[in-house]
Coordinates of C-alpha atoms in Angstrom, one line a residue:
M3 CA 0.6 -0.1 -0.2
K4 CA 1.4 3.4 -1.1
N5 CA -1.1 5.4 0.7
H6 CA -0.8 5.3 4.3
P7 CA -4.6 6.3 5.6
S8 CA -4.5 10.0 6.9
S9 CA -7.3 9.0 9.7
L10 CA -6.6 7.9 12.8
A11 CA -10.6 6.2 11.9
E12 CA -8.7 5.4 8.2
W13 CA -6.1 2.9 9.4
L14 CA -7.9 1.6 12.3
A15 CA -10.7 0.3 9.4
H16 CA -7.4 -0.6 7.1
L17 CA -6.5 -2.6 10.1
E18 CA -9.4 -4.7 10.9
T19 CA -8.7 -5.7 6.5
M20 CA -5.1 -6.3 6.8
H21 CA -5.0 -10.1 8.6
P22 CA -7.5 -12.9 7.1
K23 CA -7.7 -14.4 10.8
A24 CA -8.7 -11.9 13.9
I25 CA -6.7 -13.7 15.9
D26 CA -4.2 -15.9 14.9
M27 CA -1.4 -17.1 17.8
G28 CA 2.0 -17.4 17.5
L29 CA 5.3 -14.7 17.4
D30 CA 7.5 -15.3 14.3
R31 CA 5.7 -12.7 12.1
V32 CA 5.7 -10.1 15.1
R33 CA 9.2 -11.1 16.0
Q34 CA 10.1 -10.9 12.0
V35 CA 9.0 -6.9 12.0
K36 CA 9.6 -6.2 16.0
Q37 CA 13.3 -7.2 14.3
A38 CA 13.2 -5.0 11.6
M39 CA 11.9 -1.7 13.6
A40 CA 15.3 -1.6 15.2
V41 CA 13.6 -0.8 18.8
E42 CA 15.4 -1.2 22.2
F43 CA 13.5 -0.3 25.9
A44 CA 16.4 0.6 28.1
C45 CA 14.0 1.3 31.6
P46 CA 12.3 -1.4 32.6
V47 CA 9.5 -3.5 31.1
I48 CA 6.9 -4.5 33.1
I49 CA 4.0 -7.3 31.6
V50 CA 0.7 -7.8 33.0
G51 CA -0.9 -11.2 32.2
G52 CA -3.8 -13.3 33.9
T53 CA -7.4 -14.1 33.1
N54 CA -8.4 -11.3 35.6
G55 CA -7.4 -8.2 37.7
K56 CA -4.9 -7.6 34.2
G57 CA -6.1 -3.6 34.1
S58 CA -6.4 -2.9 37.9
T59 CA -3.3 -4.4 38.3
C60 CA -1.7 -2.5 35.0
A61 CA -4.0 0.9 36.5
M62 CA -2.3 0.6 39.7
L63 CA 1.0 0.5 38.2
E64 CA 0.7 3.0 36.3
S65 CA -0.6 5.8 39.2
I66 CA 1.5 4.5 41.9
L67 CA 4.8 5.5 39.4
L68 CA 4.0 8.3 38.3
R69 CA 2.9 9.9 41.4
A70 CA 6.7 9.0 42.4
G71 CA 7.5 11.1 39.2
Y72 CA 7.9 8.7 36.9
R73 CA 7.2 9.3 32.5
V74 CA 5.4 5.6 32.7
G75 CA 4.0 4.2 28.9
L76 CA 0.9 1.9 29.4
Y77 CA -0.3 -0.8 26.4
T78 CA -3.6 -1.9 27.7
S79 CA -6.5 -3.6 25.7
P80 CA -9.6 -3.7 24.2
H81 CA -11.0 0.4 24.9
L82 CA -13.9 1.2 26.0
L83 CA -14.8 4.1 24.3
H84 CA -12.2 5.3 22.1
F85 CA -8.8 3.8 20.3
N86 CA -6.8 5.9 22.1
E87 CA -7.1 4.2 25.3
R88 CA -5.0 1.3 25.3
M89 CA -1.2 3.7 24.5
R90 CA -1.1 5.9 27.7
I91 CA 1.3 8.2 27.8
N92 CA 2.2 9.8 32.1
G93 CA -1.5 8.7 32.3
E94 CA -2.9 10.7 29.5
S95 CA -4.6 8.9 26.3
A96 CA -1.9 9.5 22.7
S97 CA -3.2 11.3 20.7
D98 CA -4.5 10.7 17.0
A99 CA -1.2 12.4 15.8
E100 CA 1.0 10.2 18.1
L101 CA -0.1 7.3 16.7
I102 CA -0.4 8.0 13.3
A103 CA 3.1 8.6 13.1
A104 CA 3.7 5.5 15.1
F105 CA 1.3 3.4 12.8
D106 CA 3.1 5.3 10.1
K107 CA 6.7 4.5 10.9
L108 CA 5.7 0.2 11.1
E109 CA 4.2 0.7 7.6
A110 CA 7.7 1.6 6.1
V111 CA 9.4 -1.7 8.0
R112 CA 6.4 -4.3 8.2
A113 CA 7.2 -5.2 3.8
D114 CA 5.5 -7.7 3.3
V115 CA 4.7 -9.8 6.6
S116 CA 1.4 -10.0 7.3
L117 CA 0.4 -8.9 10.8
S118 CA -3.3 -8.9 12.4
Y119 CA -5.1 -6.2 14.3
F120 CA -3.7 -6.7 17.8
E121 CA -0.4 -7.9 16.1
F122 CA -0.3 -4.2 14.4
T123 CA -1.1 -1.9 17.3
T124 CA 0.9 -4.0 19.7
L125 CA 4.0 -3.2 17.7
A126 CA 2.4 0.4 17.1
A127 CA 3.1 0.9 20.8
I128 CA 6.2 -0.5 21.3
Q129 CA 6.8 1.8 18.9
L130 CA 5.4 4.6 20.7
F131 CA 6.8 4.3 23.3
S132 CA 10.1 3.4 22.1
D133 CA 10.4 6.7 20.5
A134 CA 9.1 9.0 23.6
K135 CA 11.3 7.9 25.9
L136 CA 10.3 6.3 29.2
D137 CA 11.0 5.7 32.5
A138 CA 8.7 2.4 32.6
V139 CA 7.0 0.2 30.5
I140 CA 3.5 -1.9 31.1
F141 CA 2.6 -3.6 29.3
E142 CA -1.2 -5.9 28.8
V143 CA -1.5 -8.9 27.1
G144 CA -4.0 -8.8 25.1
L145 CA -5.1 -13.5 25.2
G146 CA -2.9 -16.2 26.7
G147 CA 1.0 -15.3 27.1
R148 CA 3.4 -17.7 25.3
L149 CA 2.0 -16.5 22.5
D150 CA 0.7 -13.3 22.6
A151 CA 2.1 -10.1 20.4
V152 CA 3.0 -8.5 24.1
N153 CA 5.9 -11.6 24.5
V154 CA 7.4 -10.6 21.6
L155 CA 9.4 -8.3 24.2
D156 CA 11.4 -9.5 27.4
A157 CA 9.5 -8.4 30.3
D158 CA 12.0 -7.1 33.5
V159 CA 9.3 -8.2 35.9
A160 CA 6.5 -10.4 34.3
I161 CA 2.7 -10.7 36.5
V162 CA 0.9 -13.5 36.0
T163 CA -2.9 -12.4 38.5
S164 CA -4.9 -15.1 38.2
V165 CA -5.3 -18.5 36.4
D166 CA -9.2 -19.0 35.5
I167 CA -11.2 -21.0 32.3
D168 CA -11.7 -18.3 29.4
H169 CA -10.6 -18.8 26.4
T170 CA -10.8 -22.2 25.8
E171 CA -10.4 -22.6 22.2
Y172 CA -7.5 -21.2 22.7
L173 CA -5.3 -21.4 26.0
G174 CA -6.4 -25.6 26.4
D175 CA -9.8 -25.7 29.4
T176 CA -8.2 -26.9 32.5
R177 CA -5.8 -24.2 34.8
E178 CA -3.1 -26.1 35.0
K179 CA -3.1 -26.2 30.2
I180 CA -3.9 -22.7 30.5
G181 CA -1.1 -21.6 33.7
F182 CA 1.4 -22.9 31.1
E183 CA 0.9 -20.7 28.7
K184 CA -0.1 -17.5 31.3
A185 CA 3.6 -18.2 32.3
G186 CA 5.0 -18.3 29.0
I187 CA 5.5 -14.5 29.9
F188 CA 8.2 -15.4 32.8
R189 CA 12.3 -15.3 31.2
S190 CA 15.3 -17.3 32.6
G191 CA 17.1 -14.9 34.8
K192 CA 13.8 -12.2 35.8
T193 CA 11.7 -12.1 38.0
A194 CA 8.3 -14.1 37.7
I195 CA 5.1 -13.1 39.9
C196 CA 1.5 -14.7 39.9
G197 CA -0.9 -13.8 42.4
D198 CA -2.9 -16.8 42.2
P199 CA -3.4 -17.7 46.0
V200 CA -3.6 -21.3 44.5
P201 CA -1.3 -21.1 41.0
P202 CA -1.2 -23.3 38.6
A203 CA 1.6 -27.0 38.9
S204 CA 2.4 -25.9 35.0
L205 CA 2.9 -22.7 36.1
V206 CA 5.5 -23.1 38.4
E207 CA 6.8 -25.9 36.6
H208 CA 7.4 -24.2 34.1
A209 CA 8.9 -21.2 36.1
E210 CA 11.2 -23.8 38.0
K211 CA 12.7 -25.5 34.0
I212 CA 13.7 -21.8 32.5
G213 CA 14.9 -20.8 36.0
A214 CA 13.3 -17.9 36.2
D215 CA 12.6 -16.1 40.2
L216 CA 9.4 -17.0 40.9
W217 CA 7.6 -15.2 43.8
L218 CA 4.2 -16.5 44.8
F219 CA 1.4 -15.0 46.6
N220 CA 1.4 -16.6 50.7
R221 CA 5.0 -17.4 50.2
D222 CA 7.2 -15.3 48.9
F223 CA 4.8 -11.9 49.5
N224 CA 1.4 -11.5 51.4
Y225 CA -0.7 -8.8 52.9
S226 CA -2.6 -8.2 56.2
G227 CA -5.3 -5.4 57.2
D228 CA -8.7 -4.2 58.8
K229 CA -11.2 -2.0 58.1
Q230 CA -8.7 1.0 58.0
Q231 CA -5.6 0.3 56.1
W232 CA -4.1 -2.6 55.2
N233 CA -0.1 -4.4 55.0
F234 CA 2.8 -5.6 52.7
S235 CA 5.1 -7.9 53.6
G236 CA 7.6 -8.8 50.1
R237 CA 10.6 -10.2 50.8
G238 CA 12.9 -7.8 52.2
H239 CA 10.7 -5.2 52.3
R240 CA 7.7 -3.8 54.6
R241 CA 5.3 -1.6 53.6
N242 CA 2.6 -1.0 56.0
S243 CA -0.6 2.4 56.8
L244 CA -1.6 1.6 53.3
A245 CA -4.8 2.9 52.5
Y246 CA -7.3 0.7 50.7
P247 CA -7.3 0.8 46.7
S248 CA -9.7 3.5 45.3
L249 CA -11.0 0.5 42.5
R250 CA -13.4 -1.2 44.6
G251 CA -13.2 -5.3 44.9
A252 CA -12.9 -7.5 46.4
N253 CA -9.6 -9.2 44.5
Q254 CA -8.3 -5.2 44.7
L255 CA -5.6 -6.3 47.6
L256 CA -4.3 -9.5 45.4
N257 CA -4.1 -7.6 42.8
A258 CA -2.0 -4.7 45.1
S259 CA 0.6 -7.0 46.3
S260 CA 1.7 -8.0 43.1
V261 CA 2.3 -4.3 41.8
L262 CA 4.5 -4.3 45.3
A263 CA 6.1 -6.9 44.7
A264 CA 6.8 -5.8 41.4
L265 CA 8.0 -2.2 42.7
E266 CA 9.6 -4.2 45.4
V267 CA 12.0 -6.0 42.5
L268 CA 13.3 -2.7 40.4
R269 CA 13.2 -0.5 43.3
L270 CA 16.9 0.3 42.7
R271 CA 16.3 1.3 39.3
L272 CA 12.6 2.8 40.4
P273 CA 12.7 3.5 43.8
V274 CA 8.8 4.6 44.9
G275 CA 8.2 6.5 48.0
A276 CA 5.4 5.6 50.7
Q277 CA 4.0 8.6 50.5
E278 CA 3.4 7.8 45.9
V279 CA 2.7 4.2 46.8
R280 CA -0.3 5.1 49.5
T281 CA -1.3 8.4 47.2
G282 CA -0.7 6.1 44.2
L283 CA -3.5 3.3 45.6
A284 CA -6.0 5.5 46.6
L285 CA -6.3 8.0 43.1
V286 CA -6.3 5.0 40.5
D287 CA -8.8 5.3 38.2
L288 CA -10.1 2.2 36.3
P289 CA -13.4 2.3 33.9
G290 CA -15.5 -0.3 34.1
R291 CA -14.2 -2.4 37.0
F292 CA -16.7 -2.6 39.6
Q293 CA -17.4 1.3 38.8
V294 CA -19.8 2.6 41.5
L295 CA -21.5 5.7 39.4
P296 CA -22.7 8.6 42.2
G297 CA -26.6 9.6 42.1
Q298 CA -29.7 7.1 42.2
P299 CA -30.7 4.3 41.3
T300 CA -27.4 2.8 42.5
I301 CA -25.7 2.4 39.3
V302 CA -22.2 -0.6 38.6
L303 CA -20.4 -1.0 36.3
D304 CA -18.4 -3.5 35.4
V305 CA -17.0 -5.6 32.8
A306 CA -16.9 -9.1 34.8
H307 CA -17.6 -12.0 31.9
N308 CA -16.6 -15.0 32.2
P309 CA -17.5 -17.3 36.1
H310 CA -14.2 -16.1 38.1
A311 CA -15.1 -12.7 37.8
A312 CA -18.7 -13.4 38.0
A313 CA -18.1 -14.5 41.6
A314 CA -16.3 -12.0 42.4
L315 CA -18.9 -9.1 41.1
A316 CA -21.5 -11.6 43.4
Q317 CA -19.3 -10.9 46.1
N318 CA -18.4 -7.3 45.6
L319 CA -22.6 -6.0 44.8
G320 CA -23.6 -8.7 48.4
N321 CA -21.5 -6.0 50.3
M322 CA -23.1 -3.8 49.1
G323 CA -26.2 -2.9 51.8
F324 CA -29.7 -3.2 50.7
H325 CA -31.4 -2.7 47.4
P326 CA -35.1 -3.5 46.8
Y327 CA -34.4 -4.4 43.6
T328 CA -31.4 -5.2 41.1
Y329 CA -31.7 -4.9 37.8
A330 CA -28.9 -6.5 35.4
V331 CA -27.8 -5.1 32.1
F332 CA -26.1 -7.7 30.5
G333 CA -24.5 -9.1 27.6
A334 CA -21.8 -11.6 26.6
M335 CA -20.1 -13.5 23.1
Q336 CA -21.1 -17.0 22.5
D337 CA -17.8 -18.6 23.4
K338 CA -17.7 -17.7 27.4
D339 CA -19.3 -19.7 29.7
I340 CA -23.0 -17.8 30.3
D341 CA -24.7 -20.2 32.0
G342 CA -21.8 -20.1 34.7
V343 CA -21.6 -16.5 34.9
I344 CA -26.2 -16.6 35.5
A345 CA -25.2 -19.5 38.4
H346 CA -23.2 -16.3 40.5
L347 CA -25.0 -13.7 40.1
K348 CA -28.6 -15.1 39.3
G349 CA -29.1 -14.5 43.3
Q350 CA -28.6 -11.3 43.1
V351 CA -30.3 -10.3 40.4
D352 CA -34.3 -10.1 40.2
H353 CA -35.1 -8.2 36.7
W354 CA -32.3 -8.9 34.2
C355 CA -32.0 -6.7 30.6
V356 CA -30.6 -8.9 28.0
T357 CA -29.3 -7.3 25.0
D358 CA -27.1 -8.4 21.3
L359 CA -23.6 -6.6 20.8
P360 CA -22.7 -5.6 17.7
L361 CA -20.1 -8.4 16.9
P362 CA -20.4 -11.4 14.8
R363 CA -19.4 -13.8 17.8
A364 CA -21.5 -12.3 19.8
A365 CA -24.8 -14.0 22.2
T366 CA -27.9 -12.9 20.9
A367 CA -30.2 -12.0 23.5
V368 CA -32.7 -14.6 23.2
D369 CA -29.9 -16.9 23.7
I370 CA -29.2 -15.7 26.9
R371 CA -32.9 -15.4 27.9
E372 CA -32.9 -18.9 27.5
K373 CA -29.9 -20.0 29.4
L374 CA -31.2 -17.5 31.8
L375 CA -35.2 -19.8 32.0
H376 CA -33.3 -22.7 32.2
A377 CA -30.5 -21.3 35.5
Y378 CA -34.2 -20.4 37.2
A379 CA -36.7 -23.5 36.3
D380 CA -35.9 -24.8 39.9
L381 CA -36.9 -22.2 41.7
P382 CA -40.9 -21.2 42.3
P383 CA -42.6 -19.4 39.7
A384 CA -42.1 -15.7 40.8
A385 CA -44.5 -12.3 39.5
E386 CA -43.1 -10.0 36.5
T387 CA -43.1 -7.6 38.9
E388 CA -40.6 -10.0 41.0
R389 CA -38.5 -11.5 38.6
S390 CA -38.2 -10.5 34.3
I391 CA -36.4 -11.5 32.3
R392 CA -36.7 -9.2 29.4
T393 CA -34.9 -8.5 25.1
F394 CA -33.0 -6.0 23.8
A395 CA -31.8 -4.6 20.5
T396 CA -28.6 -2.1 22.1
P397 CA -26.9 -2.4 25.4
A398 CA -28.6 1.5 25.5
D399 CA -31.7 0.0 24.5
A400 CA -32.0 -2.7 28.2
F401 CA -29.8 -0.3 30.2
A402 CA -32.9 2.8 29.2
N403 CA -35.6 0.0 29.9
A404 CA -34.0 -0.7 33.0
L405 CA -33.7 2.8 34.9
S406 CA -37.2 3.2 33.5
R407 CA -38.1 0.4 36.0
A408 CA -35.7 0.9 38.7
G409 CA -36.8 3.0 41.6
E410 CA -34.7 5.5 43.4
N411 CA -33.1 3.0 46.1
D412 CA -32.5 -0.1 43.4
R413 CA -29.3 -0.6 41.8
I414 CA -28.6 -1.9 38.6
T415 CA -25.6 -3.2 37.2
V416 CA -24.3 -3.4 33.9
F417 CA -22.1 -6.6 32.9
G418 CA -20.7 -8.8 30.7
S419 CA -18.7 -7.6 27.6
F420 CA -16.4 -4.6 27.8
L421 CA -19.1 -3.7 24.8
T422 CA -21.6 -3.5 27.1
V423 CA -20.5 -1.2 29.4
A424 CA -19.2 0.9 26.8
G425 CA -22.4 0.7 24.7
V426 CA -24.3 2.3 29.0
M427 CA -21.0 4.7 29.0
E428 CA -21.4 6.3 25.4
F429 CA -25.8 5.8 26.0
R430 CA -25.0 8.0 29.7
H431 CA -22.4 10.9 27.7
S432 CA -24.7 10.8 25.6
E433 CA -27.5 12.2 27.7
H434 CA -25.0 14.0 29.6
H435 CA -24.8 16.6 26.8

């Protein structure tokens, strides 16, 4: 292609059509292009993988390092509202111009190597961060680890937050198989951190086999705390009287502990003081992760889309205090364990507003309704005022319906695919403007 696209929208549309498969596991093509790019990072590289908790872990790392005055690059996916959210420099989304410049540079050296959308944008993030002369870069794994495009980088510290069942068609159908895939981001002689309290044996074995320095929760680091504050202890370092992370929810101290373990490892290269840790945790912000919006009725946004995340969401909802009725706006991809998600949440939800999503691989609202009817089959029938399941064409329609029926003391929880949460965020945004 001689003429590169001139706008970000044109570029993204072009990337959608550039490669025959949306997900194409393997690193050979990505490695080939990365070599042609001739970029290396002089600063520490932190890679974060895992089934759930990756986004929260990345956000806390970024927040603490920014408070400590470092220049930080953060690459995450997917985005909620704008593609630019995927690449952040110093806490700000990359501008269209910065992204286009990185895309142009990459296109100039790519030659005839075919790259998927995710592979191309991952390499573009490497280019962007390399040009920006940063003190630390954080990359979130897209899917799995071993064969994910992000794994073309060698991490100084690799974190696996949790290992649970998701993406089984690519990663396998057991925690042991998935654990091996996640452990692919570990490197010999470098630090590997696992925040899962019950790590799969495959992950531990792989780390030991390649000679990574493995930090395990409860063996090498842990936390303790009361209602007011919490403490972290690592191999040689303690941090006491910490504020709870502003990200709400049951697993956030596990994620925060992995973050502080990573900072302990990097303390000579990236020293961080106690106050910066406290402030960084207190001010961290991550839309769509058990995000409770102000006002009435109570609205909760959460991108929980697998059973492990749904269990955490159910626990968090249960800890919130009394609401007469809970409305759920829910949409998901058909390859997800939707029955497993419903099993965790059916005790917390009275009225379901299930929605189609604008992707061919999404489950239809009618499919989800069938699964819900099946899940509630063992309960006695209830009046429509007590329990209901309705189907909608879009997340905005489903949310508008929930909003029209909910009383001011009720709550609406919007969860499932990123597209479900993004659809509701866009709707609220348009209503406010």
